[in-house]
Amino acid sequence: MDTDVIVVGAGPVGLMLAGELRIGGADVIVLERRLTPTTESRASTLHARTMEILDSRDLLRSLGSPPHEPRGHFGGIPLDLTLPSRHPGQWKVPQTRTEQLLAQWASALGADVRRGWELTGLADDDGGVDVTADTPAGVRRLRARYLVACDGEDSTVRALTGARFPGRSAGRELLRADVGGVDIPNRRFERLERGLAIAARNSDGITRVMVHEFGRDIRTRAGAPDFAEIVDVWRRVTGEDLGGGLPLWVNSFGDANRQLDRYRQGRVLYAGDAAHQQMPIGGQALNLGLQDAVNLGWKLAATVRGWAPRGLLDSYHSERHAVGARVLANIRAQALLLLGGPEVAPVRALLRELIAHEATRAHLAGMISGLDIRY
């Protein structure tokens, strides 16, 4: 054995898992195909349950004082997320900062993070898992007791193992970009005649825009959309011109909704977007993945260290698959409320009335924040 556990993917989920494994005494190697950390902003919301987890690992001091917002949304309808917690509401932390924090923490604990290692082959047997990777120094092979895929919704591990990933392909799409040098009104989930528009300018003068045109067919893409496409759709929906702005980051995401049948297949396990694919509404995707990692970390460490009771590792699937299924269901509902056309207006009006009742508000807030999870 070269190590106890190989983690594929050095995003926030893989790094969180690596740190948790080291706390439990397991040796871990993290393989990441990218040579350097991502500079894309992506998810920027940490919810109460995740903040509690980071607090338990004494990581919040390093974050400083990130912006705190007690109010979130459900399908674009404002929702007070305040519930009993040391960290109620939601906290705005760029994913780049979360990843940096977790990388420093995992490395300080002894995790071996190897960048430029791209997984190309995988085989597991009764005794361990063998992997092959292309690296800057050529092809390398490693063997570990277990492997965990934390390599995102387009998981290479999932492709190599042929794991079943049932669910729904994307039928609607939201375009987004971070744009400098534009002066447009802030819009919070503004539903206009032709579509949905969102715009928020940060303290650095960068405006994040997101737009969906009702009834527009989703595009088949090999990469990110062109900024010109976002400019065109934004103009049709809002009547405003973004063309003079500087695109710093351009991205799109659809409402695909899929979940693995099993989070564990022999000595290969899955966490984060490798285990479930969902529209990143309200930051739930990142938080769901980080909480997967914390649930799995100590159980897998206990298993490789030899003190886990029978069935402990399998409880990762039974606990987190159920949580994932529930989150994916609420995200499907939110995607319909957000991206549906005029036909969803009556449902949105009814939900606004229901959210005014404290029991409904607390129920939805617990679901989104993760504070309602009980094992």
PDB file of C-alpha atoms in Angstrom, residues 14-260:
ATOM      1  CA  GLY A  14     -11.866  16.565  -1.338  1.00  0.00           C
ATOM      2  CA  LEU A  15      -9.812  18.829   0.920  1.00  0.00           C
ATOM      3  CA  MET A  16     -12.404  18.688   3.709  1.00  0.00           C
ATOM      4  CA  LEU A  17     -12.350  14.903   3.497  1.00  0.00           C
ATOM      5  CA  ALA A  18      -8.548  14.797   3.504  1.00  0.00           C
ATOM      6  CA  GLY A  19      -8.424  16.840   6.703  1.00  0.00           C
ATOM      7  CA  GLU A  20     -11.045  14.683   8.385  1.00  0.00           C
ATOM      8  CA  LEU A  21      -9.164  11.509   7.437  1.00  0.00           C
ATOM      9  CA  ARG A  22      -5.957  12.884   8.921  1.00  0.00           C
ATOM     10  CA  ILE A  23      -7.724  13.799  12.158  1.00  0.00           C
ATOM     11  CA  GLY A  24      -8.816  10.153  12.324  1.00  0.00           C
ATOM     12  CA  GLY A  25      -5.251   8.924  11.828  1.00  0.00           C
ATOM     13  CA  ALA A  26      -5.501   7.750   8.217  1.00  0.00           C
ATOM     14  CA  ASP A  27      -2.803   8.424   5.642  1.00  0.00           C
ATOM     15  CA  VAL A  28      -4.218  10.162   2.565  1.00  0.00           C
ATOM     16  CA  ILE A  29      -3.021  11.198  -0.882  1.00  0.00           C
ATOM     17  CA  VAL A  30      -5.134  13.712  -2.815  1.00  0.00           C
ATOM     18  CA  LEU A  31      -4.862  13.619  -6.607  1.00  0.00           C
ATOM     19  CA  GLU A  32      -5.801  16.777  -8.524  1.00  0.00           C
ATOM     20  CA  ARG A  33      -5.473  17.193 -12.293  1.00  0.00           C
ATOM     21  CA  ARG A  34      -5.205  21.003 -12.081  1.00  0.00           C
ATOM     22  CA  LEU A  35      -1.708  22.353 -11.495  1.00  0.00           C
ATOM     23  CA  THR A  36      -3.005  25.344  -9.536  1.00  0.00           C
ATOM     24  CA  PRO A  37      -6.156  26.047  -7.512  1.00  0.00           C
ATOM     25  CA  THR A  38      -9.122  27.435  -9.406  1.00  0.00           C
ATOM     26  CA  THR A  39      -9.598  31.180  -9.569  1.00  0.00           C
ATOM     27  CA  GLU A  40     -13.303  30.893 -10.444  1.00  0.00           C
ATOM     28  CA  SER A  41     -15.654  32.287  -7.810  1.00  0.00           C
ATOM     29  CA  ARG A  42     -18.420  29.671  -8.164  1.00  0.00           C
ATOM     30  CA  ALA A  43     -20.310  28.957  -4.903  1.00  0.00           C
ATOM     31  CA  SER A  44     -20.158  31.714  -2.308  1.00  0.00           C
ATOM     32  CA  THR A  45     -22.660  30.687   0.383  1.00  0.00           C
ATOM     33  CA  LEU A  46     -21.948  28.754   3.578  1.00  0.00           C
ATOM     34  CA  HIS A  47     -24.975  27.724   5.618  1.00  0.00           C
ATOM     35  CA  ALA A  48     -25.380  27.346   9.363  1.00  0.00           C
ATOM     36  CA  ARG A  49     -24.615  23.619   9.598  1.00  0.00           C
ATOM     37  CA  THR A  50     -21.419  24.022   7.591  1.00  0.00           C
ATOM     38  CA  MET A  51     -20.357  26.991   9.715  1.00  0.00           C
ATOM     39  CA  GLU A  52     -20.868  24.873  12.824  1.00  0.00           C
ATOM     40  CA  ILE A  53     -18.634  22.187  11.313  1.00  0.00           C
ATOM     41  CA  LEU A  54     -15.899  24.689  10.465  1.00  0.00           C
ATOM     42  CA  ASP A  55     -16.199  26.125  13.973  1.00  0.00           C
ATOM     43  CA  SER A  56     -15.720  22.650  15.460  1.00  0.00           C
ATOM     44  CA  ARG A  57     -12.424  22.430  13.549  1.00  0.00           C
ATOM     45  CA  ASP A  58     -11.339  25.926  14.719  1.00  0.00           C
ATOM     46  CA  LEU A  59     -11.326  27.212  11.146  1.00  0.00           C
ATOM     47  CA  LEU A  60     -13.601  30.229  11.481  1.00  0.00           C
ATOM     48  CA  ARG A  61     -10.950  32.498  12.933  1.00  0.00           C
ATOM     49  CA  SER A  62      -9.028  32.256   9.682  1.00  0.00           C
ATOM     50  CA  LEU A  63     -12.091  33.396   7.734  1.00  0.00           C
ATOM     51  CA  GLY A  64     -12.228  36.686   9.601  1.00  0.00           C
ATOM     52  CA  SER A  65     -15.634  38.346   9.458  1.00  0.00           C
ATOM     53  CA  PRO A  66     -17.330  37.369   6.201  1.00  0.00           C
ATOM     54  CA  PRO A  67     -20.606  39.109   5.290  1.00  0.00           C
ATOM     55  CA  HIS A  68     -23.581  37.613   7.114  1.00  0.00           C
ATOM     56  CA  GLU A  69     -27.092  37.534   5.718  1.00  0.00           C
ATOM     57  CA  PRO A  70     -30.023  36.229   7.776  1.00  0.00           C
ATOM     58  CA  ARG A  71     -32.192  36.163   4.669  1.00  0.00           C
ATOM     59  CA  GLY A  72     -31.960  33.647   1.847  1.00  0.00           C
ATOM     60  CA  HIS A  73     -34.602  32.427  -0.549  1.00  0.00           C
ATOM     61  CA  PHE A  74     -36.630  29.437  -1.667  1.00  0.00           C
ATOM     62  CA  GLY A  75     -36.978  29.405  -5.428  1.00  0.00           C
ATOM     63  CA  GLY A  76     -36.339  33.148  -5.485  1.00  0.00           C
ATOM     64  CA  ILE A  77     -38.950  33.896  -2.803  1.00  0.00           C
ATOM     65  CA  PRO A  78     -37.349  35.677   0.202  1.00  0.00           C
ATOM     66  CA  LEU A  79     -36.951  33.443   3.246  1.00  0.00           C
ATOM     67  CA  ASP A  80     -35.611  34.256   6.716  1.00  0.00           C
ATOM     68  CA  LEU A  81     -33.094  31.463   7.472  1.00  0.00           C
ATOM     69  CA  THR A  82     -32.712  32.319  11.157  1.00  0.00           C
ATOM     70  CA  LEU A  83     -32.915  29.246  13.418  1.00  0.00           C
ATOM     71  CA  PRO A  84     -31.330  28.287  16.754  1.00  0.00           C
ATOM     72  CA  SER A  85     -27.615  27.903  15.946  1.00  0.00           C
ATOM     73  CA  ARG A  86     -24.284  29.441  16.842  1.00  0.00           C
ATOM     74  CA  HIS A  87     -24.166  30.680  13.246  1.00  0.00           C
ATOM     75  CA  PRO A  88     -27.706  31.340  12.023  1.00  0.00           C
ATOM     76  CA  GLY A  89     -28.432  32.493   8.504  1.00  0.00           C
ATOM     77  CA  GLN A  90     -25.927  32.316   5.675  1.00  0.00           C
ATOM     78  CA  TRP A  91     -22.389  33.579   5.245  1.00  0.00           C
ATOM     79  CA  LYS A  92     -20.825  34.881   2.047  1.00  0.00           C
ATOM     80  CA  VAL A  93     -17.405  33.326   1.458  1.00  0.00           C
ATOM     81  CA  PRO A  94     -16.003  32.974  -2.084  1.00  0.00           C
ATOM     82  CA  GLN A  95     -15.297  29.363  -2.975  1.00  0.00           C
ATOM     83  CA  THR A  96     -11.706  30.307  -3.735  1.00  0.00           C
ATOM     84  CA  ARG A  97     -11.288  31.365  -0.090  1.00  0.00           C
ATOM     85  CA  THR A  98     -12.995  28.224   1.240  1.00  0.00           C
ATOM     86  CA  GLU A  99     -10.730  26.066  -0.911  1.00  0.00           C
ATOM     87  CA  GLN A 100      -7.618  27.958   0.181  1.00  0.00           C
ATOM     88  CA  LEU A 101      -8.559  27.609   3.845  1.00  0.00           C
ATOM     89  CA  LEU A 102      -9.209  23.866   3.582  1.00  0.00           C
ATOM     90  CA  ALA A 103      -6.029  23.277   1.548  1.00  0.00           C
ATOM     91  CA  GLN A 104      -3.888  24.915   4.234  1.00  0.00           C
ATOM     92  CA  TRP A 105      -5.679  22.989   6.977  1.00  0.00           C
ATOM     93  CA  ALA A 106      -5.449  19.572   5.286  1.00  0.00           C
ATOM     94  CA  SER A 107      -1.787  20.057   4.362  1.00  0.00           C
ATOM     95  CA  ALA A 108      -0.898  21.168   7.899  1.00  0.00           C
ATOM     96  CA  LEU A 109      -2.484  17.947   9.160  1.00  0.00           C
ATOM     97  CA  GLY A 110      -0.275  15.902   6.855  1.00  0.00           C
ATOM     98  CA  ALA A 111      -2.418  15.298   3.771  1.00  0.00           C
ATOM     99  CA  ASP A 112      -0.292  14.716   0.645  1.00  0.00           C
ATOM    100  CA  VAL A 113      -1.859  16.878  -2.112  1.00  0.00           C
ATOM    101  CA  ARG A 114      -0.446  16.072  -5.564  1.00  0.00           C
ATOM    102  CA  ARG A 115      -1.346  18.544  -8.308  1.00  0.00           C
ATOM    103  CA  GLY A 116      -1.017  17.755 -11.981  1.00  0.00           C
ATOM    104  CA  TRP A 117      -2.021  14.131 -11.353  1.00  0.00           C
ATOM    105  CA  GLU A 118      -4.859  13.174 -13.710  1.00  0.00           C
ATOM    106  CA  LEU A 119      -6.545   9.850 -13.027  1.00  0.00           C
ATOM    107  CA  THR A 120      -6.639   7.586 -16.097  1.00  0.00           C
ATOM    108  CA  GLY A 121      -7.230   4.092 -14.704  1.00  0.00           C
ATOM    109  CA  LEU A 122      -8.755   2.400 -11.681  1.00  0.00           C
ATOM    110  CA  ALA A 123      -9.229  -1.175 -10.490  1.00  0.00           C
ATOM    111  CA  ASP A 124     -10.386  -2.412  -7.090  1.00  0.00           C
ATOM    112  CA  ASP A 125     -10.197  -5.863  -5.542  1.00  0.00           C
ATOM    113  CA  ASP A 126     -10.760  -7.435  -2.148  1.00  0.00           C
ATOM    114  CA  GLY A 127      -7.532  -5.986  -0.790  1.00  0.00           C
ATOM    115  CA  GLY A 128      -7.379  -2.451  -2.188  1.00  0.00           C
ATOM    116  CA  VAL A 129      -7.606  -0.071  -5.128  1.00  0.00           C
ATOM    117  CA  ASP A 130      -5.002   0.434  -7.866  1.00  0.00           C
ATOM    118  CA  VAL A 131      -4.934   3.691  -9.807  1.00  0.00           C
ATOM    119  CA  THR A 132      -3.005   4.969 -12.799  1.00  0.00           C
ATOM    120  CA  ALA A 133      -2.409   8.682 -13.317  1.00  0.00           C
ATOM    121  CA  ASP A 134      -0.737  10.943 -15.860  1.00  0.00           C
ATOM    122  CA  THR A 135       1.607  13.276 -13.992  1.00  0.00           C
ATOM    123  CA  PRO A 136       4.201  15.939 -14.884  1.00  0.00           C
ATOM    124  CA  ALA A 137       6.819  13.188 -14.378  1.00  0.00           C
ATOM    125  CA  GLY A 138       5.019  10.625 -16.538  1.00  0.00           C
ATOM    126  CA  VAL A 139       2.630   7.773 -15.782  1.00  0.00           C
ATOM    127  CA  ARG A 140       2.478   6.786 -12.127  1.00  0.00           C
ATOM    128  CA  ARG A 141       0.656   4.024 -10.263  1.00  0.00           C
ATOM    129  CA  LEU A 142      -0.547   3.938  -6.666  1.00  0.00           C
ATOM    130  CA  ARG A 143      -2.318   1.438  -4.446  1.00  0.00           C
ATOM    131  CA  ALA A 144      -4.532   2.282  -1.458  1.00  0.00           C
ATOM    132  CA  ARG A 145      -6.992   0.524   0.795  1.00  0.00           C
ATOM    133  CA  TYR A 146      -9.841   2.789  -0.357  1.00  0.00           C
ATOM    134  CA  LEU A 147     -10.491   5.501  -2.926  1.00  0.00           C
ATOM    135  CA  VAL A 148     -12.984   8.370  -2.642  1.00  0.00           C
ATOM    136  CA  ALA A 149     -14.220  10.284  -5.681  1.00  0.00           C
ATOM    137  CA  CYS A 150     -14.574  13.993  -4.963  1.00  0.00           C
ATOM    138  CA  ASP A 151     -14.034  14.963  -8.589  1.00  0.00           C
ATOM    139  CA  GLY A 152     -17.265  16.768  -9.387  1.00  0.00           C
ATOM    140  CA  GLU A 153     -20.356  16.245 -11.484  1.00  0.00           C
ATOM    141  CA  ASP A 154     -18.284  15.090 -14.497  1.00  0.00           C
ATOM    142  CA  SER A 155     -16.485  12.563 -12.279  1.00  0.00           C
ATOM    143  CA  THR A 156     -13.716  10.570 -13.950  1.00  0.00           C
ATOM    144  CA  VAL A 157     -14.010   7.934 -11.227  1.00  0.00           C
ATOM    145  CA  ARG A 158     -17.701   7.497 -11.965  1.00  0.00           C
ATOM    146  CA  ALA A 159     -16.933   7.089 -15.666  1.00  0.00           C
ATOM    147  CA  LEU A 160     -14.181   4.545 -15.023  1.00  0.00           C
ATOM    148  CA  THR A 161     -16.327   2.429 -12.709  1.00  0.00           C
ATOM    149  CA  GLY A 162     -19.514   2.695 -14.780  1.00  0.00           C
ATOM    150  CA  ALA A 163     -21.501   3.641 -11.664  1.00  0.00           C
ATOM    151  CA  ARG A 164     -25.229   4.125 -12.267  1.00  0.00           C
ATOM    152  CA  PHE A 165     -26.173   7.796 -12.056  1.00  0.00           C
ATOM    153  CA  PRO A 166     -29.933   7.904 -12.638  1.00  0.00           C
ATOM    154  CA  GLY A 167     -31.993  11.063 -12.757  1.00  0.00           C
ATOM    155  CA  ARG A 168     -32.954  13.885 -15.078  1.00  0.00           C
ATOM    156  CA  SER A 169     -30.867  15.716 -17.663  1.00  0.00           C
ATOM    157  CA  ALA A 170     -31.002  19.505 -17.760  1.00  0.00           C
ATOM    158  CA  GLY A 171     -33.999  21.052 -19.487  1.00  0.00           C
ATOM    159  CA  ARG A 172     -33.439  24.676 -18.473  1.00  0.00           C
ATOM    160  CA  GLU A 173     -30.308  26.782 -18.151  1.00  0.00           C
ATOM    161  CA  LEU A 174     -29.127  29.818 -16.206  1.00  0.00           C
ATOM    162  CA  LEU A 175     -26.301  31.902 -17.682  1.00  0.00           C
ATOM    163  CA  ARG A 176     -24.019  33.826 -15.337  1.00  0.00           C
ATOM    164  CA  ALA A 177     -20.974  36.073 -15.456  1.00  0.00           C
ATOM    165  CA  ASP A 178     -18.861  38.317 -13.270  1.00  0.00           C
ATOM    166  CA  VAL A 179     -18.539  41.598 -15.147  1.00  0.00           C
ATOM    167  CA  GLY A 180     -16.443  44.677 -14.468  1.00  0.00           C
ATOM    168  CA  GLY A 181     -17.167  48.184 -15.705  1.00  0.00           C
ATOM    169  CA  VAL A 182     -20.963  48.022 -15.935  1.00  0.00           C
ATOM    170  CA  ASP A 183     -23.520  50.153 -14.126  1.00  0.00           C
ATOM    171  CA  ILE A 184     -26.859  48.375 -13.931  1.00  0.00           C
ATOM    172  CA  PRO A 185     -29.476  48.151 -11.160  1.00  0.00           C
ATOM    173  CA  ASN A 186     -29.190  45.403  -8.571  1.00  0.00           C
ATOM    174  CA  ARG A 187     -31.864  42.787  -9.150  1.00  0.00           C
ATOM    175  CA  ARG A 188     -32.795  40.067  -6.675  1.00  0.00           C
ATOM    176  CA  PHE A 189     -34.559  37.236  -8.535  1.00  0.00           C
ATOM    177  CA  GLU A 190     -36.492  39.691 -10.646  1.00  0.00           C
ATOM    178  CA  ARG A 191     -39.054  37.970 -12.857  1.00  0.00           C
ATOM    179  CA  LEU A 192     -39.722  40.030 -15.959  1.00  0.00           C
ATOM    180  CA  GLU A 193     -41.992  39.363 -18.910  1.00  0.00           C
ATOM    181  CA  ARG A 194     -39.352  37.452 -20.857  1.00  0.00           C
ATOM    182  CA  GLY A 195     -37.279  35.865 -18.135  1.00  0.00           C
ATOM    183  CA  LEU A 196     -35.457  35.885 -14.813  1.00  0.00           C
ATOM    184  CA  ALA A 197     -32.690  38.417 -14.089  1.00  0.00           C
ATOM    185  CA  ILE A 198     -30.338  38.640 -11.105  1.00  0.00           C
ATOM    186  CA  ALA A 199     -27.623  41.264 -10.601  1.00  0.00           C
ATOM    187  CA  ALA A 200     -25.490  42.115  -7.565  1.00  0.00           C
ATOM    188  CA  ARG A 201     -22.497  44.439  -7.413  1.00  0.00           C
ATOM    189  CA  ASN A 202     -19.823  43.675  -4.813  1.00  0.00           C
ATOM    190  CA  SER A 203     -17.495  46.007  -2.936  1.00  0.00           C
ATOM    191  CA  ASP A 204     -14.823  45.635  -5.637  1.00  0.00           C
ATOM    192  CA  GLY A 205     -17.180  47.000  -8.278  1.00  0.00           C
ATOM    193  CA  ILE A 206     -17.696  43.622  -9.946  1.00  0.00           C
ATOM    194  CA  THR A 207     -21.278  42.780 -10.890  1.00  0.00           C
ATOM    195  CA  ARG A 208     -22.442  39.179 -10.978  1.00  0.00           C
ATOM    196  CA  VAL A 209     -25.298  38.725 -13.420  1.00  0.00           C
ATOM    197  CA  MET A 210     -27.464  35.660 -13.927  1.00  0.00           C
ATOM    198  CA  VAL A 211     -30.172  35.388 -16.542  1.00  0.00           C
ATOM    199  CA  HIS A 212     -32.689  32.862 -17.867  1.00  0.00           C
ATOM    200  CA  GLU A 213     -34.967  33.452 -20.836  1.00  0.00           C
ATOM    201  CA  PHE A 214     -38.319  31.705 -20.457  1.00  0.00           C
ATOM    202  CA  GLY A 215     -38.828  28.941 -23.009  1.00  0.00           C
ATOM    203  CA  ARG A 216     -35.263  29.059 -24.353  1.00  0.00           C
ATOM    204  CA  ASP A 217     -33.905  25.637 -25.285  1.00  0.00           C
ATOM    205  CA  ILE A 218     -30.808  24.547 -23.400  1.00  0.00           C
ATOM    206  CA  ARG A 219     -27.621  24.554 -25.462  1.00  0.00           C
ATOM    207  CA  THR A 220     -25.213  21.641 -25.855  1.00  0.00           C
ATOM    208  CA  ARG A 221     -21.863  23.045 -24.760  1.00  0.00           C
ATOM    209  CA  ALA A 222     -18.280  21.867 -24.853  1.00  0.00           C
ATOM    210  CA  GLY A 223     -17.274  24.621 -22.443  1.00  0.00           C
ATOM    211  CA  ALA A 224     -18.417  27.929 -21.012  1.00  0.00           C
ATOM    212  CA  PRO A 225     -20.755  30.125 -23.088  1.00  0.00           C
ATOM    213  CA  ASP A 226     -19.415  33.156 -24.920  1.00  0.00           C
ATOM    214  CA  PHE A 227     -19.925  36.451 -23.136  1.00  0.00           C
ATOM    215  CA  ALA A 228     -21.691  37.694 -26.274  1.00  0.00           C
ATOM    216  CA  GLU A 229     -24.431  35.118 -25.699  1.00  0.00           C
ATOM    217  CA  ILE A 230     -25.009  36.403 -22.163  1.00  0.00           C
ATOM    218  CA  VAL A 231     -25.061  39.979 -23.451  1.00  0.00           C
ATOM    219  CA  ASP A 232     -27.742  39.030 -26.008  1.00  0.00           C
ATOM    220  CA  VAL A 233     -29.946  37.159 -23.534  1.00  0.00           C
ATOM    221  CA  TRP A 234     -29.580  39.881 -20.881  1.00  0.00           C
ATOM    222  CA  ARG A 235     -30.625  42.516 -23.415  1.00  0.00           C
ATOM    223  CA  ARG A 236     -33.706  40.547 -24.490  1.00  0.00           C
ATOM    224  CA  VAL A 237     -34.806  39.934 -20.889  1.00  0.00           C
ATOM    225  CA  THR A 238     -33.985  43.312 -19.289  1.00  0.00           C
ATOM    226  CA  GLY A 239     -33.441  45.753 -22.146  1.00  0.00           C
ATOM    227  CA  GLU A 240     -30.019  46.643 -20.674  1.00  0.00           C
ATOM    228  CA  ASP A 241     -26.639  46.468 -22.416  1.00  0.00           C
ATOM    229  CA  LEU A 242     -23.706  44.632 -20.830  1.00  0.00           C
ATOM    230  CA  GLY A 243     -21.624  44.785 -24.011  1.00  0.00           C
ATOM    231  CA  GLY A 244     -19.255  47.460 -22.732  1.00  0.00           C
ATOM    232  CA  GLY A 245     -18.341  45.451 -19.634  1.00  0.00           C
ATOM    233  CA  LEU A 246     -15.263  43.304 -19.025  1.00  0.00           C
ATOM    234  CA  PRO A 247     -16.152  39.617 -18.475  1.00  0.00           C
ATOM    235  CA  LEU A 248     -13.997  38.203 -15.674  1.00  0.00           C
ATOM    236  CA  TRP A 249     -15.745  34.848 -15.460  1.00  0.00           C
ATOM    237  CA  VAL A 250     -18.446  33.293 -17.612  1.00  0.00           C
ATOM    238  CA  ASN A 251     -20.377  30.172 -16.736  1.00  0.00           C
ATOM    239  CA  SER A 252     -23.681  28.379 -17.176  1.00  0.00           C
ATOM    240  CA  PHE A 253     -25.523  25.699 -15.278  1.00  0.00           C
ATOM    241  CA  GLY A 254     -28.653  23.707 -15.904  1.00  0.00           C
ATOM    242  CA  ASP A 255     -31.282  21.998 -13.789  1.00  0.00           C
ATOM    243  CA  ALA A 256     -29.948  18.444 -14.206  1.00  0.00           C
ATOM    244  CA  ASN A 257     -30.831  16.353 -11.161  1.00  0.00           C
ATOM    245  CA  ARG A 258     -29.070  13.006 -10.620  1.00  0.00           C
ATOM    246  CA  GLN A 259     -27.937  10.822  -7.738  1.00  0.00           C
ATOM    247  CA  LEU A 260     -25.852   7.666  -7.541  1.00  0.00           C
TER     248      LEU A 260
END
